[in-house]
PDB file of C-alpha atoms in Angstrom:
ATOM      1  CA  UNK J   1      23.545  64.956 -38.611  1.00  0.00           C
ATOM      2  CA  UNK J   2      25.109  66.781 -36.262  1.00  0.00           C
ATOM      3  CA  UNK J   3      25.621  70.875 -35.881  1.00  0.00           C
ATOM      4  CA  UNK J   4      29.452  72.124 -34.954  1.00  0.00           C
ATOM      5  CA  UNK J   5      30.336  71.492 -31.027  1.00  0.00           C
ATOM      6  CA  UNK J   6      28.406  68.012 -31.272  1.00  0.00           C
ATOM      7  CA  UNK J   7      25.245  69.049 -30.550  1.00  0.00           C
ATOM      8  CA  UNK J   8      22.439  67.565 -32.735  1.00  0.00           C
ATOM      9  CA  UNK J   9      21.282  70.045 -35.469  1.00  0.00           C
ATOM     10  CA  UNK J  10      18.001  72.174 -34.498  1.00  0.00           C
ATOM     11  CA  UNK J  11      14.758  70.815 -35.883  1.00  0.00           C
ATOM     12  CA  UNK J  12      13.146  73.384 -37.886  1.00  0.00           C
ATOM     13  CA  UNK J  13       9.411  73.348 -38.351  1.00  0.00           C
ATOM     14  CA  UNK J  14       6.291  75.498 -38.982  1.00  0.00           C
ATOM     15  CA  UNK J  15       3.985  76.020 -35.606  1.00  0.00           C
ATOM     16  CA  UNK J  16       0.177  76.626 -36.889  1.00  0.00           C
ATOM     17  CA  UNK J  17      -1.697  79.125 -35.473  1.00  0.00           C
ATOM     18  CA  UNK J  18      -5.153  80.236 -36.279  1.00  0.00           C
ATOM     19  CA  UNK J  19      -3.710  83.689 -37.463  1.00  0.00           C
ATOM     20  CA  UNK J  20      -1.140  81.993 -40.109  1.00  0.00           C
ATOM     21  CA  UNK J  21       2.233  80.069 -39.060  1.00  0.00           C
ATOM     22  CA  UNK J  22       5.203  80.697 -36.817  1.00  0.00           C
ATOM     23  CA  UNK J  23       9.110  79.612 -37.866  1.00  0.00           C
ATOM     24  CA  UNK J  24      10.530  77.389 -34.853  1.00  0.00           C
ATOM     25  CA  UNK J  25      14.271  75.734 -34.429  1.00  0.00           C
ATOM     26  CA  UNK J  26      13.878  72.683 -31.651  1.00  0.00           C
ATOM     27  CA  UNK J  27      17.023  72.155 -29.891  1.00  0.00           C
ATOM     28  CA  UNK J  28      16.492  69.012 -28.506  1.00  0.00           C
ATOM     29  CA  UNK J  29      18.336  67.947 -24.654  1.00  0.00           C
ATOM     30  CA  UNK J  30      20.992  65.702 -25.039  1.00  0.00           C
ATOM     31  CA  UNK J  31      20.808  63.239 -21.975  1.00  0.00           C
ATOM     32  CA  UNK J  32      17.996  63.496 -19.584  1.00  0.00           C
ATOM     33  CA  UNK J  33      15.779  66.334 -19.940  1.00  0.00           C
ATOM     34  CA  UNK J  34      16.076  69.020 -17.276  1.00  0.00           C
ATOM     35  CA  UNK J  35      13.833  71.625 -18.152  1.00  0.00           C
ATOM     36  CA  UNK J  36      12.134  73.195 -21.417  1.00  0.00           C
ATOM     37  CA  UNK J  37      13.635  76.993 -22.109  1.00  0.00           C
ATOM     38  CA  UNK J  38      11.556  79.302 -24.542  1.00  0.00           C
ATOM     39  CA  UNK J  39      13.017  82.270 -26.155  1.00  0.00           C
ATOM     40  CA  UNK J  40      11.662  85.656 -26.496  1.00  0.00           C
ATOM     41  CA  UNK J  41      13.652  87.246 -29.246  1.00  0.00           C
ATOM     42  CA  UNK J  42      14.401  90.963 -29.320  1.00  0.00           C
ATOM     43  CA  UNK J  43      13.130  93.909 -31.530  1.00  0.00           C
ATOM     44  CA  UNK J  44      13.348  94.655 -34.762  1.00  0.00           C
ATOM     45  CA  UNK J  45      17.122  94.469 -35.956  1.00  0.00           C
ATOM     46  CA  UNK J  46      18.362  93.979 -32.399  1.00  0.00           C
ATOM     47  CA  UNK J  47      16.902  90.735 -32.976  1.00  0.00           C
ATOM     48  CA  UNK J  48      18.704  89.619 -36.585  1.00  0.00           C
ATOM     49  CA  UNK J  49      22.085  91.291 -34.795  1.00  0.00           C
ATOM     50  CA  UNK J  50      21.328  88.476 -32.030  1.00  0.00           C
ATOM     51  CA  UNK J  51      20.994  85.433 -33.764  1.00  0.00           C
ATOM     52  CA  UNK J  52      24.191  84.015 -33.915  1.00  0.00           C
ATOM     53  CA  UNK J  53      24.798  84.631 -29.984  1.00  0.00           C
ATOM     54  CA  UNK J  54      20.734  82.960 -29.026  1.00  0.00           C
ATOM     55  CA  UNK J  55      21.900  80.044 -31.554  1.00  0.00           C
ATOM     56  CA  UNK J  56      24.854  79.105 -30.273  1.00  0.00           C
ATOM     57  CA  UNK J  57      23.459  79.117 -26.331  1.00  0.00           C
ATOM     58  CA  UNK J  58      20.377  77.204 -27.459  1.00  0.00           C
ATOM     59  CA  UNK J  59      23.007  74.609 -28.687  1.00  0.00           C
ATOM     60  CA  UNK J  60      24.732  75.000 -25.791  1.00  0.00           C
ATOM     61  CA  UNK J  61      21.859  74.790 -23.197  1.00  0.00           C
ATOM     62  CA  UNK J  62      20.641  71.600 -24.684  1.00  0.00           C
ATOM     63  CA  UNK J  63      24.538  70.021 -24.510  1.00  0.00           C
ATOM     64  CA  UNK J  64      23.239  70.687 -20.393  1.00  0.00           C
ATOM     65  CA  UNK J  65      20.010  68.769 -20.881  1.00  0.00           C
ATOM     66  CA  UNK J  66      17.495  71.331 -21.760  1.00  0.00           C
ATOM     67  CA  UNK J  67      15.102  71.259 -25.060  1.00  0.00           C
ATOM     68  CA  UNK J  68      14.944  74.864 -26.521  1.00  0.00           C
ATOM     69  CA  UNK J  69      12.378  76.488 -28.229  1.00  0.00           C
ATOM     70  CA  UNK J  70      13.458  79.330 -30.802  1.00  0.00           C
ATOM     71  CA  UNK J  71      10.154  81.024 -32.281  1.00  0.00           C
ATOM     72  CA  UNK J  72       9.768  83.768 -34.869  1.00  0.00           C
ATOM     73  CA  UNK J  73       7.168  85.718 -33.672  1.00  0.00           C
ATOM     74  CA  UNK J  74       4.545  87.277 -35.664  1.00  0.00           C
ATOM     75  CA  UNK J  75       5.315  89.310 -38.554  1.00  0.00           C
ATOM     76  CA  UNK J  76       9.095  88.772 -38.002  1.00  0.00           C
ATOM     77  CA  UNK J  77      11.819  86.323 -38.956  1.00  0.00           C
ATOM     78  CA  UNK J  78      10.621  83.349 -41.240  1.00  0.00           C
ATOM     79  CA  UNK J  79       6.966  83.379 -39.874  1.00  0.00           C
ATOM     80  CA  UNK J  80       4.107  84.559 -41.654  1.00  0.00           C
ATOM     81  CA  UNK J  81       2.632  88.440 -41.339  1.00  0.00           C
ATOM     82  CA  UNK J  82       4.682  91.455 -42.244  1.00  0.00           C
ATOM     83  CA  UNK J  83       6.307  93.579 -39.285  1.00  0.00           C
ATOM     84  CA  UNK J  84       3.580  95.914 -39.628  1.00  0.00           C
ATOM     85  CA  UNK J  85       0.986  93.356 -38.873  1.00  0.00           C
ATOM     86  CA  UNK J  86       2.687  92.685 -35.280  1.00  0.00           C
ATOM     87  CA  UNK J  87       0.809  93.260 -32.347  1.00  0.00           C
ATOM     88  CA  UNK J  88       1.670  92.811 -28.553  1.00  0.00           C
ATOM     89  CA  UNK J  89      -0.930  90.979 -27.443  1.00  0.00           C
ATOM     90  CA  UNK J  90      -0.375  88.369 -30.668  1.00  0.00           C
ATOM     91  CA  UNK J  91       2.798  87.634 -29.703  1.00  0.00           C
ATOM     92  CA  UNK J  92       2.117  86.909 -25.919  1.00  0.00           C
ATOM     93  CA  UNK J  93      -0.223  84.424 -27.904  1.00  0.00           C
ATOM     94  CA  UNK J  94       2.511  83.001 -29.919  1.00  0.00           C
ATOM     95  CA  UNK J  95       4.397  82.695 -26.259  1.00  0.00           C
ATOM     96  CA  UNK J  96       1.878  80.669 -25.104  1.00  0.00           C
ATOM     97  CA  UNK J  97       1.762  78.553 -28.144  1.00  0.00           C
ATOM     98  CA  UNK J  98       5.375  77.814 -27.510  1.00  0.00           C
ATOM     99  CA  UNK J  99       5.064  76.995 -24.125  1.00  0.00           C
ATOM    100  CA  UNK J 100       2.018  74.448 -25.205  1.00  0.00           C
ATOM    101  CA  UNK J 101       4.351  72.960 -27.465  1.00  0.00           C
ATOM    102  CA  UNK J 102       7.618  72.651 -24.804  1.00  0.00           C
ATOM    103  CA  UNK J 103       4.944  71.356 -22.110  1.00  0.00           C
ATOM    104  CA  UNK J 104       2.975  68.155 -24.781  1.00  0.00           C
ATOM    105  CA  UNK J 105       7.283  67.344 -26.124  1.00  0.00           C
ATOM    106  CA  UNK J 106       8.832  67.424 -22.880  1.00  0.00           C
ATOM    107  CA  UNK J 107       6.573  67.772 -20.011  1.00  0.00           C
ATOM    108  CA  UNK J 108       8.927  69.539 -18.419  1.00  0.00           C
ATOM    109  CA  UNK J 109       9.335  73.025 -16.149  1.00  0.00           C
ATOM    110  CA  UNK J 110       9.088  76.171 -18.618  1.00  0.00           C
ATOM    111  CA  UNK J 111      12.120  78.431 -18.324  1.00  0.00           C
ATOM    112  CA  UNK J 112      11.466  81.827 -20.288  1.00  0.00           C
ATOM    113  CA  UNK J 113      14.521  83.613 -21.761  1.00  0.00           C
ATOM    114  CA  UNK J 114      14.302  86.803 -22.502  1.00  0.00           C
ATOM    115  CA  UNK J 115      16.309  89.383 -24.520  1.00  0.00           C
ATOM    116  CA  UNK J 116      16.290  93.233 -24.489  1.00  0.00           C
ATOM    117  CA  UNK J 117      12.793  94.361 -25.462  1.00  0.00           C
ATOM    118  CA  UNK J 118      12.050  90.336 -25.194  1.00  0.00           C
ATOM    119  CA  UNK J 119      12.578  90.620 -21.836  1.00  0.00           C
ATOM    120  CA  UNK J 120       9.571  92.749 -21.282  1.00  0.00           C
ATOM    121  CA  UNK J 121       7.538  90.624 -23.442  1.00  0.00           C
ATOM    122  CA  UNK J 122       8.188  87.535 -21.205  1.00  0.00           C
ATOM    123  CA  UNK J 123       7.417  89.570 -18.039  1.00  0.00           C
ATOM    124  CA  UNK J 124       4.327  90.759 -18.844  1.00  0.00           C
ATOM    125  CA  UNK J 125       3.465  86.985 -20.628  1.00  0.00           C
ATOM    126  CA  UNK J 126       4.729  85.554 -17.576  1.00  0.00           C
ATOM    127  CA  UNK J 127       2.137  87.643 -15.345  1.00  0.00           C
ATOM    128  CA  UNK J 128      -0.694  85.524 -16.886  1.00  0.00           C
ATOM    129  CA  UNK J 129       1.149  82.666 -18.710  1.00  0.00           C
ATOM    130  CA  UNK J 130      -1.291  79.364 -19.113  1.00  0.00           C
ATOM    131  CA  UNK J 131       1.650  77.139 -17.994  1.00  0.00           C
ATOM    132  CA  UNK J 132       3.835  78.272 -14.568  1.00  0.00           C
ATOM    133  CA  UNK J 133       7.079  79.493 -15.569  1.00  0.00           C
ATOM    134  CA  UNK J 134       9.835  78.070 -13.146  1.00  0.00           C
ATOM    135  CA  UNK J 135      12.488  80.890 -13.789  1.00  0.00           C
ATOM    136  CA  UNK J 136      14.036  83.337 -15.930  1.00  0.00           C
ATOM    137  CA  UNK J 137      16.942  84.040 -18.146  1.00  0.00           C
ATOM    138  CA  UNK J 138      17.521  87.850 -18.674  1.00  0.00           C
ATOM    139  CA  UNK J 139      19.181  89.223 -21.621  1.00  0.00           C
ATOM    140  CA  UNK J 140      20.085  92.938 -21.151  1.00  0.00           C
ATOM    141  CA  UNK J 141      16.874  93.926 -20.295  1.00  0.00           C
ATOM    142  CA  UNK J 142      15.358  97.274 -21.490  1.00  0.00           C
ATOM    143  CA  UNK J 143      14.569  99.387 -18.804  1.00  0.00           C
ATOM    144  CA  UNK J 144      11.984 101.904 -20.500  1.00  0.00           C
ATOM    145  CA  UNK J 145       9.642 100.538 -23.208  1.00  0.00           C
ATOM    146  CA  UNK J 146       8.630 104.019 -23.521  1.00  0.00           C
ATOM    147  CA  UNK J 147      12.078 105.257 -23.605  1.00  0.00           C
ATOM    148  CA  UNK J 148      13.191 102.201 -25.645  1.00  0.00           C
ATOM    149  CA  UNK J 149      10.515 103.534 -28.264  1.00  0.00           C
ATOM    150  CA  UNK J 150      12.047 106.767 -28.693  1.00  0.00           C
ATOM    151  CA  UNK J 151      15.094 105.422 -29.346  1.00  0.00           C
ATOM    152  CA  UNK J 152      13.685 103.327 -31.931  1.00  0.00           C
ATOM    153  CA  UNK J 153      11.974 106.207 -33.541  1.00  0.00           C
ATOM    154  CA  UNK J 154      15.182 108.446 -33.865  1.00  0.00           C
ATOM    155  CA  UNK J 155      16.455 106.276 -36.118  1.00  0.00           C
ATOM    156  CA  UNK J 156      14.191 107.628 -38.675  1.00  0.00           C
ATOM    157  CA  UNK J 157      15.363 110.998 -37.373  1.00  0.00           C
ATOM    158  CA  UNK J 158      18.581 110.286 -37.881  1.00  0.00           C
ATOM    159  CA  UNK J 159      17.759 108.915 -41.235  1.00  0.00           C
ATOM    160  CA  UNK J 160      16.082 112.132 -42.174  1.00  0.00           C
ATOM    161  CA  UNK J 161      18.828 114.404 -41.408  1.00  0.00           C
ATOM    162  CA  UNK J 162      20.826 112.349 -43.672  1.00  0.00           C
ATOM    163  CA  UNK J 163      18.960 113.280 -46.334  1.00  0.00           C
ATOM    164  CA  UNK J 164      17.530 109.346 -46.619  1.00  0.00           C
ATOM    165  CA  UNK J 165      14.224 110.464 -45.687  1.00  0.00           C
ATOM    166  CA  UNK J 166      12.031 112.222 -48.193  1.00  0.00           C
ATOM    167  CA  UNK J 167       9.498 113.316 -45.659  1.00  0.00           C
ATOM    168  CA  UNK J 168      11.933 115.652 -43.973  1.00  0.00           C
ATOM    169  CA  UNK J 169      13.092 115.886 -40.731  1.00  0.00           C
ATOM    170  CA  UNK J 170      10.746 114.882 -37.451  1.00  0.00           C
ATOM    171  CA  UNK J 171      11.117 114.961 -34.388  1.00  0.00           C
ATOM    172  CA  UNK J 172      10.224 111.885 -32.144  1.00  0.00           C
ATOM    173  CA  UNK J 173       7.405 113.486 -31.270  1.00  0.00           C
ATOM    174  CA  UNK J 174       6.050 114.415 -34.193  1.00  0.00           C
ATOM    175  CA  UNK J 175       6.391 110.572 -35.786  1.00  0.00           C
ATOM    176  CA  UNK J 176       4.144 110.053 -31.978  1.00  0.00           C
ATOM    177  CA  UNK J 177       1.838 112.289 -32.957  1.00  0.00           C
ATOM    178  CA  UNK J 178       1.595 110.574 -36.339  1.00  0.00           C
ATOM    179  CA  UNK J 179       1.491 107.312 -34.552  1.00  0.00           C
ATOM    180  CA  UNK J 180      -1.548 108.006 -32.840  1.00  0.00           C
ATOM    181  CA  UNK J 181      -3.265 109.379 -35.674  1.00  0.00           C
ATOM    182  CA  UNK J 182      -3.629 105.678 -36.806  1.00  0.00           C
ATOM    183  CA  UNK J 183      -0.763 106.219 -39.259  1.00  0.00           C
ATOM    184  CA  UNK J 184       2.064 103.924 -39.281  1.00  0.00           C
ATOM    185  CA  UNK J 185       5.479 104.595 -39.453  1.00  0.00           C
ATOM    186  CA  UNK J 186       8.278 103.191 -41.166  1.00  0.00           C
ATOM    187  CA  UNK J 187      11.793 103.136 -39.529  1.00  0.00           C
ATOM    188  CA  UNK J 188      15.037 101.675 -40.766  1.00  0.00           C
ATOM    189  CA  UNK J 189      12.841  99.707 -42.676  1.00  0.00           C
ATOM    190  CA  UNK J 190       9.999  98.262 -40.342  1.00  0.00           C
ATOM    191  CA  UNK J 191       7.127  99.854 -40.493  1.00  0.00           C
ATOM    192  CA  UNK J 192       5.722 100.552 -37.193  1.00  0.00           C
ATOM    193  CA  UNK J 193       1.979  99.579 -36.659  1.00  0.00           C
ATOM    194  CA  UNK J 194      -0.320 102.323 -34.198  1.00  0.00           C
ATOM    195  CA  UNK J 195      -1.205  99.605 -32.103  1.00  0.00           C
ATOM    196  CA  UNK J 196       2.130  97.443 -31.386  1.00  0.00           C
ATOM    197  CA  UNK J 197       3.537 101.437 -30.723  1.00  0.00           C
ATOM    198  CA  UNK J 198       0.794 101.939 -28.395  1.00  0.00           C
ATOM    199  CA  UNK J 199       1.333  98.533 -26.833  1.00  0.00           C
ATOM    200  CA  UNK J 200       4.773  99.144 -26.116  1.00  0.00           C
ATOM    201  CA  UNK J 201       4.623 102.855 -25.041  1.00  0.00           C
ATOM    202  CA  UNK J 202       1.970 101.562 -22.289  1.00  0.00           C
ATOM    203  CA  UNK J 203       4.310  98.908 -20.426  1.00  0.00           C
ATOM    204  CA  UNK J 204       5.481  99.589 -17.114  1.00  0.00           C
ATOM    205  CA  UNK J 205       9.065  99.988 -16.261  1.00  0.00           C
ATOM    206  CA  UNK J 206      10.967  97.050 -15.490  1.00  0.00           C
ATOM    207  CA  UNK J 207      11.679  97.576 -11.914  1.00  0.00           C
ATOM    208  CA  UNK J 208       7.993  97.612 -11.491  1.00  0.00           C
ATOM    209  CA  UNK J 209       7.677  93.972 -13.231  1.00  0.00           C
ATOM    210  CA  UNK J 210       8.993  91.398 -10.849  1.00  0.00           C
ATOM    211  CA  UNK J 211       8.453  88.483 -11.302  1.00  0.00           C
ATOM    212  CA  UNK J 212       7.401  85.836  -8.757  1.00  0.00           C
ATOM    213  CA  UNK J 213      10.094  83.150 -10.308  1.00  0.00           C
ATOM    214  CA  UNK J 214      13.808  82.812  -9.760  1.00  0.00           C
ATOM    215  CA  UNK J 215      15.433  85.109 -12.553  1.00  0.00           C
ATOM    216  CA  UNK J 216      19.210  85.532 -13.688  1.00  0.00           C
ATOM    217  CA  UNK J 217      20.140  88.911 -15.028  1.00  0.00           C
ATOM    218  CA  UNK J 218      23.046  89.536 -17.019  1.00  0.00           C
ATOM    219  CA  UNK J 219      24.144  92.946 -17.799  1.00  0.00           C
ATOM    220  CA  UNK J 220      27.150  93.862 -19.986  1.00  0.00           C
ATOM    221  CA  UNK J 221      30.423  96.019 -19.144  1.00  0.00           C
ATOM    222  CA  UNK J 222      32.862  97.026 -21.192  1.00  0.00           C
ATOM    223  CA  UNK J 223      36.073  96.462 -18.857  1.00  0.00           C
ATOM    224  CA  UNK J 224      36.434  94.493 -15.747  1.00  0.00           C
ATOM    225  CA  UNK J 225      35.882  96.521 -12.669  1.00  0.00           C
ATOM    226  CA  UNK J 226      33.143  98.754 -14.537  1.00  0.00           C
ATOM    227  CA  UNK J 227      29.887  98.551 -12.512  1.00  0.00           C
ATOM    228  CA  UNK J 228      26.118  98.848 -14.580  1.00  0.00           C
ATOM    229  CA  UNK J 229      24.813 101.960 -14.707  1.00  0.00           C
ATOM    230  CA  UNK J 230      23.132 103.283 -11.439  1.00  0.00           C
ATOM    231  CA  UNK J 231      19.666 103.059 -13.407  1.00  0.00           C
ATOM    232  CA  UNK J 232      20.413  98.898 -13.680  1.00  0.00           C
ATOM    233  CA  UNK J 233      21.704  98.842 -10.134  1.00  0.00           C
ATOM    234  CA  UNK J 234      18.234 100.696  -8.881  1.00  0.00           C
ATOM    235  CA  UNK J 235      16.061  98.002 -11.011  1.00  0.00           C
ATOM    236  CA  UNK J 236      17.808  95.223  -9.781  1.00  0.00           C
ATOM    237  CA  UNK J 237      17.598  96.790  -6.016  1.00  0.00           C
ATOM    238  CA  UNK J 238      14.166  97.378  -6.335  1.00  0.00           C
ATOM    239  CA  UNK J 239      13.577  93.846  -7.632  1.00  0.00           C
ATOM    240  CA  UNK J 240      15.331  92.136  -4.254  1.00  0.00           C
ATOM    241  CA  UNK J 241      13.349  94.421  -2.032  1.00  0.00           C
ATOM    242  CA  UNK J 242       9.612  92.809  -3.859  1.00  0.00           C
ATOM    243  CA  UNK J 243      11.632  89.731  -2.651  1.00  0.00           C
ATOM    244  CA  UNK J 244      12.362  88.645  -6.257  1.00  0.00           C
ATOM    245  CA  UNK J 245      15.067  85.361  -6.173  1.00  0.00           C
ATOM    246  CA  UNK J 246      17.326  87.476  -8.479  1.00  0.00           C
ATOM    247  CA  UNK J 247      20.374  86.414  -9.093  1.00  0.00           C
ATOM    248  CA  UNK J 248      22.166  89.507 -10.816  1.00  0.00           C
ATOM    249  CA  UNK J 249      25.966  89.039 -12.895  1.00  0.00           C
ATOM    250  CA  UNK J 250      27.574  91.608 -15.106  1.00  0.00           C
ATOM    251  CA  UNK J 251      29.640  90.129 -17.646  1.00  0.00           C
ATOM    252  CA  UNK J 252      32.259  92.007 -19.608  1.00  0.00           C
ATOM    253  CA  UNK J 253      30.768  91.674 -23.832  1.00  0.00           C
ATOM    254  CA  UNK J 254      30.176  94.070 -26.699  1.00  0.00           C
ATOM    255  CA  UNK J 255      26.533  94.373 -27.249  1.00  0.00           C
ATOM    256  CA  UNK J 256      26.065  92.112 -29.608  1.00  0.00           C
ATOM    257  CA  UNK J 257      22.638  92.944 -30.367  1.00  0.00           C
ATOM    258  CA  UNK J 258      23.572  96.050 -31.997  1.00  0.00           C
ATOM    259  CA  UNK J 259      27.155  96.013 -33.387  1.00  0.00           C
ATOM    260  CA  UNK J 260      27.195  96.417 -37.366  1.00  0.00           C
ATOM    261  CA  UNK J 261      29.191  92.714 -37.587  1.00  0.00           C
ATOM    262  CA  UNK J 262      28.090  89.747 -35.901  1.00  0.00           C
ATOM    263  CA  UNK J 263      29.358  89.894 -32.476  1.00  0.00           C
ATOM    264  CA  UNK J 264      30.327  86.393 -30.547  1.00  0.00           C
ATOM    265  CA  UNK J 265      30.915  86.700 -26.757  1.00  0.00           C
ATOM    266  CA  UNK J 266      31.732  83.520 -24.855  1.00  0.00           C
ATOM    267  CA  UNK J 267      32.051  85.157 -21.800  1.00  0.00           C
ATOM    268  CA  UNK J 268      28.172  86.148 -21.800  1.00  0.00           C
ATOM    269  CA  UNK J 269      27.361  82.095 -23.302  1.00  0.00           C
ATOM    270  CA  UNK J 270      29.718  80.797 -20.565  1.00  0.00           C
ATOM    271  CA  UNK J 271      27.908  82.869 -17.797  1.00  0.00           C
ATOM    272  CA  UNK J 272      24.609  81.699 -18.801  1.00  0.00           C
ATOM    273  CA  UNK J 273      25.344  78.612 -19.146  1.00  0.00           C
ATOM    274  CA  UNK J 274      26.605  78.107 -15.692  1.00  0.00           C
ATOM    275  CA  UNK J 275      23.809  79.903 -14.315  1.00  0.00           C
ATOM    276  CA  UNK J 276      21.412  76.465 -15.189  1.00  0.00           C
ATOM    277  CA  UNK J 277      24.200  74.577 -14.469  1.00  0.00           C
ATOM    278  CA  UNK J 278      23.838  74.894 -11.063  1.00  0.00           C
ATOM    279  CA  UNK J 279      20.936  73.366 -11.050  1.00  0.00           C
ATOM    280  CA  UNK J 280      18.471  76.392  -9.828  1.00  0.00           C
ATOM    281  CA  UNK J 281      16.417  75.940 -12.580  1.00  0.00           C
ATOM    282  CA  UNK J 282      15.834  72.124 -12.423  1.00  0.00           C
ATOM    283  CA  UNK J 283      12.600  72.346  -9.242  1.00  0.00           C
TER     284      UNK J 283
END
């Protein structure tokens, strides 16, 4: 059986954990194996709005020889838990249980690719990740966790000044200030657990994350000619001055991860394909 594009169908299964199970889609290499790539899924809806784009390049990564890992992480997807049972540290777990799994199939170097808020999930997994990671593949990363939160919470905001909220309009800080009460807080349907919130609101920024791997960042643009914004240009900067092997490309796609339809950009799949194509990734 064979998915569209001839690659071989993914190879769902169920990854047990002591805390329940986690969903996972195998994309196996075709050809000799060049390297085992683990995915680190975005938040919330970002991450349903990104499916379609981090299925088709994990069929299109192992067309170049690498096996690909999709996992659901805790409380999300198909795997077992409700959102509001997510925490960080759990799902740095479920990273490494990934990365246990790529290393016993294919013995081969761990790539980590990142998207959006996954992006700061791999960093900080990567800073004390049981098996090396040999590069990265960065999705759009969020700049601000902290900020990133806030604009998480004002969709419940916005949801009360529509009138969809019976509990009447908050501010982002007040649904903080509930937060670290204890009480959770539900927003566009997830409800929000204290601890994941406090987790996230304590990361670093990204420019203070570097890793000690090569990485490939791509950014999107809206029209050719458009540079990032001067707060992605300073990250990236700040990045090559910690002497980070960075190898930074701004590719002209919709964000996908948050348009109301499915969004396909071949432009972004193309670019990240030919970033392992040449062959950085294979030492």
């Amino acid at each position: 059986m064979t998915a569209s594009g001839g690659a071989p169908a993914a190879e769902p299964f169920f990854l047990k954990t002591a805390g329940g199970t986690r969903f996972c889609l195998f994309h196996a290499p075709i050809g000799a194996c060049l390297g085992a790539v683990l995915y680190v899924s975005p938040f919330a809806e970002e991450m349903n709005r990104s499916r379609r784009m981090a299925a088709l390049q994990a069929r299109e990564l192992a067309k170049l020889g690498y096996g690909v890992l999709q996992l659901d992480l805790h409380g999300c997807g198909d795997s077992s838990g409700d959102f509001m049972d997510a925490r960080w540290d759990t799902w740095k777990h479920d990273l490494a249980l990934g990365a246990a799994w790529l290393h016993e199939r294919l013995g081969q170097p761990l790539i980590l690719w990142g998207s959006r808020l996954g992006v700061l999930l791999a960093l900080d997994y990567a800073r004390t990740a049981p098996h090396p990671v040999a590069s990265m593949l960065l999705w759009q990363p969020i700049l601000s966790a902290h900020a990133y939160l806030t604009q998480f919470l004002r969709l419940r905001v916005a949801g009360a000044l529509l009138g969809e909220d019976g509990a009447g309009q908050q501010g982002t800080n007040a649904l903080r200030a509930t937060l670290q009460t204890g009480q959770a807080v539900e927003v566009a349907g997830y409800r929000l657990a204290p601890a994941l919130a406090a987790s996230i609101d304590a990361l670093p920024p990204l420019y203070s994350m570097p890793p000690s791997c090569p990485v490939h960042w791509f950014e999107a643009i809206a029209a050719a000619g458009q540079e990032p914004s001067p707060r992605v240009l300073q990250a990236a900067a700040s990045w090559r001055n910690a002497g980070v092997d960075l190898h930074f490309q701004a590719v002209i796609c919709p964000p996908f991860w948050s348009t109301s339809e499915i969004t396909i950009s071949p432009a972004w799949l193309e670019a990240t394909s030919a970033a392992l194509r040449m062959g950085r990734h294979d030492d």
